[in-house]
Short mmCIF file of C-alpha atoms and ligand atoms in Angstrom, two decimals:
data_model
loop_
_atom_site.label_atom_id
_atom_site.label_comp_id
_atom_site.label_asym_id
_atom_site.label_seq_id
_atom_site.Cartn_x
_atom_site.Cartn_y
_atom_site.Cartn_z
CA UNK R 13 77.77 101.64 126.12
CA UNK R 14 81.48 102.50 126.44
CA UNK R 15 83.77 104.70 124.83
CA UNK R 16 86.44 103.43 122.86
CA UNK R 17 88.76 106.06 124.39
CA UNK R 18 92.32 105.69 124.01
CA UNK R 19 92.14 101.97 123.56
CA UNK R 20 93.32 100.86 120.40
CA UNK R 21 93.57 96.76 119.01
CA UNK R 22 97.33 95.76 119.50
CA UNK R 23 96.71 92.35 117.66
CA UNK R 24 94.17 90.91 115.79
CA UNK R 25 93.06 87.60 116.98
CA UNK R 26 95.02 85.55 114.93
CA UNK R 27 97.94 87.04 116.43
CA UNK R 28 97.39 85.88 119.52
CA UNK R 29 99.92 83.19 120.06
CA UNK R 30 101.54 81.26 122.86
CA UNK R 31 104.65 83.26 121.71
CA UNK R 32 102.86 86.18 123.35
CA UNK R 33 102.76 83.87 127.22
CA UNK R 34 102.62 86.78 129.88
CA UNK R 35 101.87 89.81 127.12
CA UNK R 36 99.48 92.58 127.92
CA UNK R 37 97.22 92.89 124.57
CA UNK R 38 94.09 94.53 123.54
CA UNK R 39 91.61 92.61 121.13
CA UNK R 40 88.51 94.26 119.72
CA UNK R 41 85.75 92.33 118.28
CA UNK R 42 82.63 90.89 118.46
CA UNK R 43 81.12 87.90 121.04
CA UNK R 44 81.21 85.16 118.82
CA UNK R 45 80.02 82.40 121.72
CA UNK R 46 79.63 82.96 125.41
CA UNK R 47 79.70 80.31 128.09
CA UNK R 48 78.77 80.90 131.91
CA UNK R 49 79.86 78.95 134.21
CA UNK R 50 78.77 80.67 137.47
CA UNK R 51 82.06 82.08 138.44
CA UNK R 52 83.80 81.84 135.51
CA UNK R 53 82.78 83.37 132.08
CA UNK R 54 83.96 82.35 128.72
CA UNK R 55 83.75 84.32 125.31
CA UNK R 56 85.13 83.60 122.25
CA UNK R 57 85.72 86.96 120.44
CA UNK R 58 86.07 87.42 117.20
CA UNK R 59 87.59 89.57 114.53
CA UNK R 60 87.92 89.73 110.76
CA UNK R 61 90.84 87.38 111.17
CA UNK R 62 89.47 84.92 113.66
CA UNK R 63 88.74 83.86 116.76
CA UNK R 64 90.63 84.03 120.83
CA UNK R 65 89.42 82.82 123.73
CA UNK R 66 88.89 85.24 126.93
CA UNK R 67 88.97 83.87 130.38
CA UNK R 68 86.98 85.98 133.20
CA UNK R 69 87.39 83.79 135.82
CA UNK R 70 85.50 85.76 139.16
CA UNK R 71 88.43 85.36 141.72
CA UNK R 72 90.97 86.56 139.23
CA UNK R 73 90.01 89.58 137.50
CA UNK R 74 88.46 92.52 138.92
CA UNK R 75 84.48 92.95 140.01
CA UNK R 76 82.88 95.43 137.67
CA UNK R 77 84.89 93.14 134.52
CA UNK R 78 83.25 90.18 135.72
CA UNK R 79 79.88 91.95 136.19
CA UNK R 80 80.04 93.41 132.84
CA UNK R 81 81.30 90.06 131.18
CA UNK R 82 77.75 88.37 132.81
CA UNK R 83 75.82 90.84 130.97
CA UNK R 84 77.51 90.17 127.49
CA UNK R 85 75.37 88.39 124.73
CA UNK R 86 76.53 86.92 121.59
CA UNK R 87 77.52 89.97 118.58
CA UNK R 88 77.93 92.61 121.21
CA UNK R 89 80.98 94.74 120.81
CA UNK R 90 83.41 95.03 123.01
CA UNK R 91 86.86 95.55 123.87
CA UNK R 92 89.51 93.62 126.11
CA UNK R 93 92.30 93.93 127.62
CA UNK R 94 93.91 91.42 129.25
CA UNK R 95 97.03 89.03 129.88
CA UNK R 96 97.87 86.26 127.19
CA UNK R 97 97.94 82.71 128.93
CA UNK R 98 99.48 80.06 127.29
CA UNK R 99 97.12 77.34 128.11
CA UNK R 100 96.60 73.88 126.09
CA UNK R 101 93.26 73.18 126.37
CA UNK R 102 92.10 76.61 125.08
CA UNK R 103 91.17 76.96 121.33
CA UNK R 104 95.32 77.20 119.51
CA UNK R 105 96.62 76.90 123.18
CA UNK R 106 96.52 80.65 124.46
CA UNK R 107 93.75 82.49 126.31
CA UNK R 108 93.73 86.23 126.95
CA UNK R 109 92.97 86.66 131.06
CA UNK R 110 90.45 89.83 130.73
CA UNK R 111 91.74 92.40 133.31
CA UNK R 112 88.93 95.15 131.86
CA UNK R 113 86.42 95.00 129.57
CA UNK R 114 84.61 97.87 127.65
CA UNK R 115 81.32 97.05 125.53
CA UNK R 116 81.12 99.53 122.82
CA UNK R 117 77.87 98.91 121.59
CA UNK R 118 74.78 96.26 122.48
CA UNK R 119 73.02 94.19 119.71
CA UNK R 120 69.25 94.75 119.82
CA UNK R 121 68.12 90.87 118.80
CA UNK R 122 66.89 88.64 117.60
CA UNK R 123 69.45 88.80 115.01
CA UNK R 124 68.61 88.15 111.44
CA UNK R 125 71.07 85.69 110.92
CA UNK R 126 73.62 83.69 112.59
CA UNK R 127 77.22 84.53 112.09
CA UNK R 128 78.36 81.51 113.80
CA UNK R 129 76.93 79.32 111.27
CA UNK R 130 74.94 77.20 113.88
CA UNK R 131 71.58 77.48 112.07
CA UNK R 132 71.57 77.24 108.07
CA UNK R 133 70.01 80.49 105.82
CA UNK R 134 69.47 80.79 102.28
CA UNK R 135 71.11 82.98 100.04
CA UNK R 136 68.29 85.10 99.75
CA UNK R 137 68.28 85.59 104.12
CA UNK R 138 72.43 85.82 103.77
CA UNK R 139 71.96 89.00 101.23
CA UNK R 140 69.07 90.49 103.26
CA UNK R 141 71.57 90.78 105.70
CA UNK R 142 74.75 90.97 104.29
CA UNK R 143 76.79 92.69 107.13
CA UNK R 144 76.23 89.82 109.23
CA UNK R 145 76.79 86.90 106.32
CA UNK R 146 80.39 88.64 105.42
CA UNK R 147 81.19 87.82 109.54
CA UNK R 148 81.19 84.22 108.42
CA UNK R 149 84.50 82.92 107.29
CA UNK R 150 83.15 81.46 104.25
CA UNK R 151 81.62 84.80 102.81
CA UNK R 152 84.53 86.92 103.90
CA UNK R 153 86.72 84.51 102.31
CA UNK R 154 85.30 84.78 98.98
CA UNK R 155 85.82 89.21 99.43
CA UNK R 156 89.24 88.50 100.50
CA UNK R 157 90.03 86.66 97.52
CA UNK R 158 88.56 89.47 95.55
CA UNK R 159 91.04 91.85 96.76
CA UNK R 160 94.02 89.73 96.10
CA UNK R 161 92.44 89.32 92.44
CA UNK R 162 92.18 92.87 92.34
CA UNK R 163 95.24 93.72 93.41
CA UNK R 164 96.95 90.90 91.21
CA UNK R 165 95.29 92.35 88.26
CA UNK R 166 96.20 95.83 88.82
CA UNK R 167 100.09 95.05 89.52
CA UNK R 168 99.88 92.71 86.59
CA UNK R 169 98.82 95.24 84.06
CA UNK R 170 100.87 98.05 85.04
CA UNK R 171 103.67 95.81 85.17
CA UNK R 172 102.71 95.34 81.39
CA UNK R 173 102.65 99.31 80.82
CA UNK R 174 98.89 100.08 81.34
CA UNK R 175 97.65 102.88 83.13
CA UNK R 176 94.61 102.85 85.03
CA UNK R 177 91.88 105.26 83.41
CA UNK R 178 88.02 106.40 85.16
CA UNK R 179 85.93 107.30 82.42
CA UNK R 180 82.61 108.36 83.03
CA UNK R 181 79.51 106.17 84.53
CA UNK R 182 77.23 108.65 83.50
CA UNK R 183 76.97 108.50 79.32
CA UNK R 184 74.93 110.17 76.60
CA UNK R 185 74.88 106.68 74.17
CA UNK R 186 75.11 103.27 73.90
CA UNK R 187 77.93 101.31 73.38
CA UNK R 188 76.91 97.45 73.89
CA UNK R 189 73.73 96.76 71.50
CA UNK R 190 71.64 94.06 73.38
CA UNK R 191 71.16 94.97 77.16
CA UNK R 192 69.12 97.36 77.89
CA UNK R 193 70.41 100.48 78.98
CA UNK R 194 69.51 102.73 82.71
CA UNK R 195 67.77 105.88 81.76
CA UNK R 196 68.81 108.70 83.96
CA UNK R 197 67.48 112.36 84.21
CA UNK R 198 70.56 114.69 83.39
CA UNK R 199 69.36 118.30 83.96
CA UNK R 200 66.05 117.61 81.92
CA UNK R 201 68.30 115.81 79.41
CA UNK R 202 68.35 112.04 78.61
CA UNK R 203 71.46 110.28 79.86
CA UNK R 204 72.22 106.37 80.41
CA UNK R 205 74.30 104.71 83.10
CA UNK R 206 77.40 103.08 81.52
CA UNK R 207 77.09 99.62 80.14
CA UNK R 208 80.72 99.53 79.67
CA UNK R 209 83.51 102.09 79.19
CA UNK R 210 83.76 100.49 75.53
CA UNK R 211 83.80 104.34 73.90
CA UNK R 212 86.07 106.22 75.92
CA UNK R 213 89.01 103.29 76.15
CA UNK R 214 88.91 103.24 72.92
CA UNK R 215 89.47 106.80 72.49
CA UNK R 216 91.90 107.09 75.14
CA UNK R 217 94.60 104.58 72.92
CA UNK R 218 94.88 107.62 70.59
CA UNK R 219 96.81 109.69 73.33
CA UNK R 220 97.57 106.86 76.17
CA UNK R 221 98.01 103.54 74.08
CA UNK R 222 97.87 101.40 76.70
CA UNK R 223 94.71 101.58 79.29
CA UNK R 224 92.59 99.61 81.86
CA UNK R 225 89.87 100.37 84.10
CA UNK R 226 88.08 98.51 86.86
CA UNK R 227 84.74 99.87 87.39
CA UNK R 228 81.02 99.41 87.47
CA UNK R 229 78.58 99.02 84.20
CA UNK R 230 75.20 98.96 84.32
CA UNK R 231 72.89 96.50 82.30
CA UNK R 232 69.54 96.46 82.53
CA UNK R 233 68.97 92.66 82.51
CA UNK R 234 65.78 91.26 82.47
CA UNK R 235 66.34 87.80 83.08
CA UNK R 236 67.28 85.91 86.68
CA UNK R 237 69.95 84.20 85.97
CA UNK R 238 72.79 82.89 88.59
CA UNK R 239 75.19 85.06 86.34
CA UNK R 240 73.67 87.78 85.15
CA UNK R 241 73.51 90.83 87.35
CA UNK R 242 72.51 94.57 86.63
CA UNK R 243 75.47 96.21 88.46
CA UNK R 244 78.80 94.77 87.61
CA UNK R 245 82.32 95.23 88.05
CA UNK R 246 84.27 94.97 84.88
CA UNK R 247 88.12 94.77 84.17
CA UNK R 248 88.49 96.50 80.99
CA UNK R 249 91.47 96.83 78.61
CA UNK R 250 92.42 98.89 75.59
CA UNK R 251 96.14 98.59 73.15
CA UNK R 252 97.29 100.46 70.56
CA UNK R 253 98.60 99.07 67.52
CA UNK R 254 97.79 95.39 68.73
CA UNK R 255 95.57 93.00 67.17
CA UNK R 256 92.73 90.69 68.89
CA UNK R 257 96.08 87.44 69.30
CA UNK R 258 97.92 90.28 71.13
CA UNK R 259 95.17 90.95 74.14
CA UNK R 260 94.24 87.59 74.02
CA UNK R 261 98.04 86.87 75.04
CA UNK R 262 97.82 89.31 77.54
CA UNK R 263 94.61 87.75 79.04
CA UNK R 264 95.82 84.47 79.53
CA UNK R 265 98.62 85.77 80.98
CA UNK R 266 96.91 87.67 83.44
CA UNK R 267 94.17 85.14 84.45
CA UNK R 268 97.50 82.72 84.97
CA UNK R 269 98.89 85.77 86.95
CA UNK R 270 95.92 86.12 89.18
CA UNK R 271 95.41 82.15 89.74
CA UNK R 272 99.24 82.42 90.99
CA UNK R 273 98.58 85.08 93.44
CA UNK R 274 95.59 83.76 94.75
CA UNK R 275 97.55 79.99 95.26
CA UNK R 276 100.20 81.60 96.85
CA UNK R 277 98.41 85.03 99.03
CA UNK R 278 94.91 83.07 100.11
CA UNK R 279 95.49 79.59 101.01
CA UNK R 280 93.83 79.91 104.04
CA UNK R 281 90.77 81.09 102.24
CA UNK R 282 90.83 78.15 99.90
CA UNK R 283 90.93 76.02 102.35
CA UNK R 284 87.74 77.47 104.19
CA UNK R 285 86.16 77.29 100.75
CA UNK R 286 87.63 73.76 99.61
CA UNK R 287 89.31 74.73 97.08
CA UNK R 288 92.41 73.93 98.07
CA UNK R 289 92.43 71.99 94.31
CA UNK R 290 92.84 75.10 92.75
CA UNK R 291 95.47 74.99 89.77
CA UNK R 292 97.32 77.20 87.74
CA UNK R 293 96.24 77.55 84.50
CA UNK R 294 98.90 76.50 81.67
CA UNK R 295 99.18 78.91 78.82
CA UNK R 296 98.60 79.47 76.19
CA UNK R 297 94.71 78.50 76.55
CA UNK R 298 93.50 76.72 73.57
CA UNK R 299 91.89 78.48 70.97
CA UNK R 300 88.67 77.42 69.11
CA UNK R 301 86.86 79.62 66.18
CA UNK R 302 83.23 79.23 66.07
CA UNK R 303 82.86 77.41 63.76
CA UNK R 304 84.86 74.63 65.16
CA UNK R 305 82.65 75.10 68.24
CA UNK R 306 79.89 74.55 65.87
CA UNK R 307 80.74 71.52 64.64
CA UNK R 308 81.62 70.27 67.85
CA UNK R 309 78.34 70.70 69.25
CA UNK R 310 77.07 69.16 66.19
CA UNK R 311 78.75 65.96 67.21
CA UNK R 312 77.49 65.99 70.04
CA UNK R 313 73.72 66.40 69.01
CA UNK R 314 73.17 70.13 69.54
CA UNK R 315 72.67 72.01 65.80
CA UNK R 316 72.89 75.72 65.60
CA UNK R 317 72.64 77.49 63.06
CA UNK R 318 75.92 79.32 61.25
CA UNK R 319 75.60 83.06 62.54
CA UNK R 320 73.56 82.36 65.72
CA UNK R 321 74.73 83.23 69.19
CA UNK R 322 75.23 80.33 71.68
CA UNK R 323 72.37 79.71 74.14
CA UNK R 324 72.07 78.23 77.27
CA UNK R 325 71.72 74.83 76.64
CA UNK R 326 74.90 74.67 74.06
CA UNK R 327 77.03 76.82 76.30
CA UNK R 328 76.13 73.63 79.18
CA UNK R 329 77.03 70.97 77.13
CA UNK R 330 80.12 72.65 75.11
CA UNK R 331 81.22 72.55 79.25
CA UNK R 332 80.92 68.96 79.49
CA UNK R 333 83.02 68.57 76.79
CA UNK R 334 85.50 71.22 77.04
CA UNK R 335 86.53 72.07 80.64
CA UNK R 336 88.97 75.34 82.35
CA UNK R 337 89.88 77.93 79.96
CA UNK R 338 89.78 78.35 76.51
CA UNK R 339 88.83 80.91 73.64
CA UNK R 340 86.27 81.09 71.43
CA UNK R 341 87.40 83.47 68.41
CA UNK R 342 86.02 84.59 64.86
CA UNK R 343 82.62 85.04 65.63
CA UNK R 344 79.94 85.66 63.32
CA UNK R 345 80.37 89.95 62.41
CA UNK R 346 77.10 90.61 62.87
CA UNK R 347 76.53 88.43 66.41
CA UNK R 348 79.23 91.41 67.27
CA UNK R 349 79.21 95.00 68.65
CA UNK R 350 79.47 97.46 65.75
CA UNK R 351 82.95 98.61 66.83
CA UNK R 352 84.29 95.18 66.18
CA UNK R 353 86.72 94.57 63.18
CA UNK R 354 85.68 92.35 60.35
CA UNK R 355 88.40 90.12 58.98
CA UNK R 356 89.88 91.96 55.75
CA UNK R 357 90.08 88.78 53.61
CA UNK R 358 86.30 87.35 54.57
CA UNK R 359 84.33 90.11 56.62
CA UNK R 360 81.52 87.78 57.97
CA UNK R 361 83.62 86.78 59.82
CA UNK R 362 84.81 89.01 62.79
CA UNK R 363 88.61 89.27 64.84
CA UNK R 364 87.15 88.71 67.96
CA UNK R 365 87.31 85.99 70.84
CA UNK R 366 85.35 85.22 74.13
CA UNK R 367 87.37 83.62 76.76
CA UNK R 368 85.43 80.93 78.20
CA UNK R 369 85.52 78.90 81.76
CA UNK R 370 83.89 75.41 80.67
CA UNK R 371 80.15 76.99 80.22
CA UNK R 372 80.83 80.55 81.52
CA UNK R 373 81.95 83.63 79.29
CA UNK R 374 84.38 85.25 81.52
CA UNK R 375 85.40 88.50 79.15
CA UNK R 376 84.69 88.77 75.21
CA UNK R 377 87.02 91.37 73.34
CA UNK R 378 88.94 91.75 69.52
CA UNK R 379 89.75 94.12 67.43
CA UNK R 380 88.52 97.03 66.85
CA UNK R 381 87.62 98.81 63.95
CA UNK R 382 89.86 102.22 63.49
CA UNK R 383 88.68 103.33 60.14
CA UNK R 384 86.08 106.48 60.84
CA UNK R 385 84.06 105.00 56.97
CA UNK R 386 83.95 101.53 58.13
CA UNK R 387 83.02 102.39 61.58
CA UNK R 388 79.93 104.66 60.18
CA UNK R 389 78.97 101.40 57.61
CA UNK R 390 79.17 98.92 60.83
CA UNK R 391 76.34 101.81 62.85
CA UNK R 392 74.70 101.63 60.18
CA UNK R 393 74.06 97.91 59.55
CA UNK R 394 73.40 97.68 63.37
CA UNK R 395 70.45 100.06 62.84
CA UNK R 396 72.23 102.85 64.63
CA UNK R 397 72.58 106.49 64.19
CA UNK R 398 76.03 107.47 63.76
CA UNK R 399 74.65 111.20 64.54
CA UNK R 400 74.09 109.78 68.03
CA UNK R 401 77.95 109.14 68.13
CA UNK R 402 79.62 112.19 66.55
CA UNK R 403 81.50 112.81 69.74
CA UNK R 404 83.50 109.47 69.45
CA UNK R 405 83.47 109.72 65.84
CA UNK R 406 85.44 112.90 65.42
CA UNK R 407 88.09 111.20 67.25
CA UNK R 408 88.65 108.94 64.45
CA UNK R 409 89.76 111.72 62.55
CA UNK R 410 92.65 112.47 64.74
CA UNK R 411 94.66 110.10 64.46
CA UNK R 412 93.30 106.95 65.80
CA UNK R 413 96.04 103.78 66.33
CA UNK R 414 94.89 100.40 65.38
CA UNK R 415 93.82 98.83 68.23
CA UNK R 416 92.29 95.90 70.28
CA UNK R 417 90.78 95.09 73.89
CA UNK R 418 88.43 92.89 75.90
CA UNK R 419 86.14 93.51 78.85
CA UNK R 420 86.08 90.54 81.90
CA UNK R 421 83.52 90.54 84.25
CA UNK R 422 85.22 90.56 87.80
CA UNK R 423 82.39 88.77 89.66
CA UNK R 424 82.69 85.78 87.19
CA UNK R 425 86.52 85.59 87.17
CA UNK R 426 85.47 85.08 91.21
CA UNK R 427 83.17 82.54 90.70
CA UNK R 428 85.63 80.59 88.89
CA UNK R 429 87.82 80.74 91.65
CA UNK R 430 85.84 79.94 94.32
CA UNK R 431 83.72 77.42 92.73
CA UNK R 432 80.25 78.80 93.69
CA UNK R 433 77.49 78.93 91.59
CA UNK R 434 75.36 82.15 91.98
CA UNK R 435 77.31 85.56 90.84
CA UNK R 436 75.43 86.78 93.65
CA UNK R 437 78.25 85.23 96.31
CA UNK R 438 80.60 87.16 94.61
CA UNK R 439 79.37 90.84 95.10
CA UNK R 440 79.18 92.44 97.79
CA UNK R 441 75.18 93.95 97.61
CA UNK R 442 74.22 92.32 93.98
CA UNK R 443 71.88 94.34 92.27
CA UNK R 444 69.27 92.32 89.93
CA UNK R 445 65.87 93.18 88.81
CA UNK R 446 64.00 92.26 92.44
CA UNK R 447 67.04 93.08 94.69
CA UNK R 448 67.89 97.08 94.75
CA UNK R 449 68.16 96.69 98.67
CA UNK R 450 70.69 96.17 100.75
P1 AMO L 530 80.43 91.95 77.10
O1 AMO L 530 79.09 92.59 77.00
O2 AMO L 530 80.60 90.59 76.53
O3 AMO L 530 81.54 92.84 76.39
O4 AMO L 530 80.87 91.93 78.62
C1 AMO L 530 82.15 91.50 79.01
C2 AMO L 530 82.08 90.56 80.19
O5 AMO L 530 81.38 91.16 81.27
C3 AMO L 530 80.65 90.19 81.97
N1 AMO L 530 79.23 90.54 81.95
C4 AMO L 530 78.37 90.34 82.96
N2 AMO L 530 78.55 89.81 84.17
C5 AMO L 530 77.49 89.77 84.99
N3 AMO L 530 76.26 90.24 84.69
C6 AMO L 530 76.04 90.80 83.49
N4 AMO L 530 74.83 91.28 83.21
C7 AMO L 530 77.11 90.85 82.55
N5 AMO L 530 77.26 91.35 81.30
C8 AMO L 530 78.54 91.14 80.96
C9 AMO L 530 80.90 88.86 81.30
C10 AMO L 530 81.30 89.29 79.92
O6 AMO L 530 82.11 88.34 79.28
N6 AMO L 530 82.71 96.19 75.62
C11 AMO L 530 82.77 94.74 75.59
C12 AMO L 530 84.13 94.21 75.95
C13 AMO L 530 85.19 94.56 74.94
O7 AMO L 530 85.02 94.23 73.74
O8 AMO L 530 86.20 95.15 75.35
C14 AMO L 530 81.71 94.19 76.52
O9 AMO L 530 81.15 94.86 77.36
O10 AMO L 530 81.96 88.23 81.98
#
């Protein structure tokens, strides 16, 4: 093993161009493939950006580079430095003509997994060793992708006059009925992990109006499900004085936003994923209530009862029939969080909307109740203690705005995107109730 030294990467591999004909460079990498030839040695090295070609031939380069290229095997790290040859049969027509190589670090195989893709591994293998997976292009495309969603979303919504809030993971109540919440031992007092930042974005619209956050919640999901994880990242919004129409305006918007960067920023990822058939969005998305969706599925053969949630097997076929985006709004008030508004003029019926990919629920949201009496009714009838919540209560004495919000799940906006099927491709170490390693 070598030190790095003073060496540092002047290009990535991608870089490396025929432009560059007669240029001293310095790659770093890994040994993606290595070829020996006797007296001349071939490695393709790669990088998070791709691949280059290195040339050691033995009359041409010094001895002890030579030797140390013969001892190379594939996933070592090393570093090269070495003259860029423009040279047409070579991988994009260059080569780099290693002058001196320094390995800074050996594998120690047989390696769990095979970056270069030559051997097939389940998802299962892939997650059990991660690090290697995300040095295939398709995996790393998939992260890249993420960070030109987040980034999107983030420029989008500030652009919009949000500010970007942390609120705390570490909580003393629920906020989501339903899932199951992550005991954790606070001092000798019972606390939960977050299973959304519902509470405190609310709050925060009485002093900031308009707020997001992007940040982990914690459900404790029983079920295995390809989208249901236990650790999730999720893009959450709050508005003052706005109404359940106004955030749903602002989510198409965004989601239209995000498609556009992704088009425009990641083609090159598409393409490694084929999904270079990735469109736009028009907006606005159409809108639904549920009892239209009701009676749809009705017509179709599926009969649920007025009040019911959605299951499975009615989410599937309601995609068949209605594909890409749409909403789903005035849901049944009590299939609804407590802190969501009734309508004034019929309150079984609730202001809130789920935005929906074909089958998928993507982010769910309305408006939200800002009356401290009808909040405390709402606790009540959801058999909660509204002792448990005097902390966020008070607040509604202070002078709370009307407001509205929704909460999208990041790893399912990605699997939209990039067309896979398991949630589990789209984070990085998914947590779910067999995997808590990697
Ligand atoms: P909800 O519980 O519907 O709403 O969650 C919002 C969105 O988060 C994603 N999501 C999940 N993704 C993966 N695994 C899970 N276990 C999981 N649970 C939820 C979904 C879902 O649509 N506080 C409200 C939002 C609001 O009203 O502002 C909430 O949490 O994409």
């Amino acid at each position: 093993m070598e030190p790095l030294g003073d060496w540092r990467r002047t290009h990535w591999s991608s870089e490396i161009t025929p432009a560059l004909d007669g240029t001293t460079v310095t790659v770093c990498g890994w040994v993606h493939r290595i070829r020996d030839l006797g007296r001349l040695v071939f490695i393709v090295l790669r990088d998070r950006e791709g691949v280059v070609q290195i040339t050691i031939p033995k009359d041409k380069v010094p001895e002890h580079t030579f030797e140390k290229a013969k001892k190379l095997i594939r996933e070592d790290v090393i570093a090269v430095r070495g003259k860029v040859r423009f040279y047409e049969k070579a991988p994009n027509n260059v080569e780099i003509i290693a002058n001196e190589i320094r390995i800074l670090n050996k594998v120690s195989p047989p390696l769990p997994l095979d970056p270069a893709g030559d051997v097939d591994a389940d998802l299962d293998t892939r997650l059990n060793a991660r690090i290697i997976d995300l040095r295939r292009p398709q995996t790393f495309a998939i992260f890249r992708i993420n960070h030109i969603v987040l980034q999107s979303i983030r420029e989008f919504l500030t652009n919009e006059g949000f500010i970007e809030v942390n609120t705390p993971k570490i909580i003393a109540t629920a906020t989501e009925g339903g899932t199951a919440l992550f005991p954790v031992s606070y001092f000798g007092r019972q606390a939960f992990l977050a299973q959304s930042p519902q509470l405190y974005k609310e709050e925060l619209t009485a002093a900031l109006e308009k707020v997001f956050e992007i940040g982990p919640v914690f459900r404790a999901e029983e079920h295995n499900t390809t989208r249901h994880l236990c650790e999730l990242v999720m893009v959450d919004l709050e508005c003052a004085f706005a109404t359940a129409d106004d955030v749903m305006n602002i989510l198409e918007r965004l989601i239209a936003h995000v498609f556009r960067e992704v088009k425009s920023k990641c083609s090159k990822e598409l393409k490694i994923l084929n999904r270079e058939d990735l469109e736009v969005p028009g907006t606005p998305f159409p809108r639904y209530t549920y009892t239209q969706v009701l009676e749809l599925l009705r017509e179709h053969g599926i009969e649920i009862p007025w009040g019911e949630d959605l299951p499975t097997p009615a989410l599937r076929k309601l995609g068949e029939i209605l594909k890409g985006p749409y909403f789903i709004t005035e849901w049944p008030t009590e299939s609804k969080p407590f802190y969501i508004k009734p309508k004034d003029e019929d309150p079984k019926v609730s202001e809130s909307f789920d935005f929906m990919w074909g089958w998928l629920e993507l982010a769910s949201g309305g408006t939200r109740i800002h009356n401290k009496e009808l909040l405390i009714k709402r606790l009540k009838e959801q058999g909660l203690n509204p002792k448990s919540f005097e902390y966020h209560l008070r607040v509604f004495d202070w002078g709370m705005p009307p407001h509205a919000g929704w909460g999208l799940g990041l790893a399912r906006l990605l699997m939209v995107i990039c067309n896979v099927r398991n949630i589990r491709e789209c984070v990085l170490f998914p947590r779910d109730k067999s995997r808590l390693v990697p």
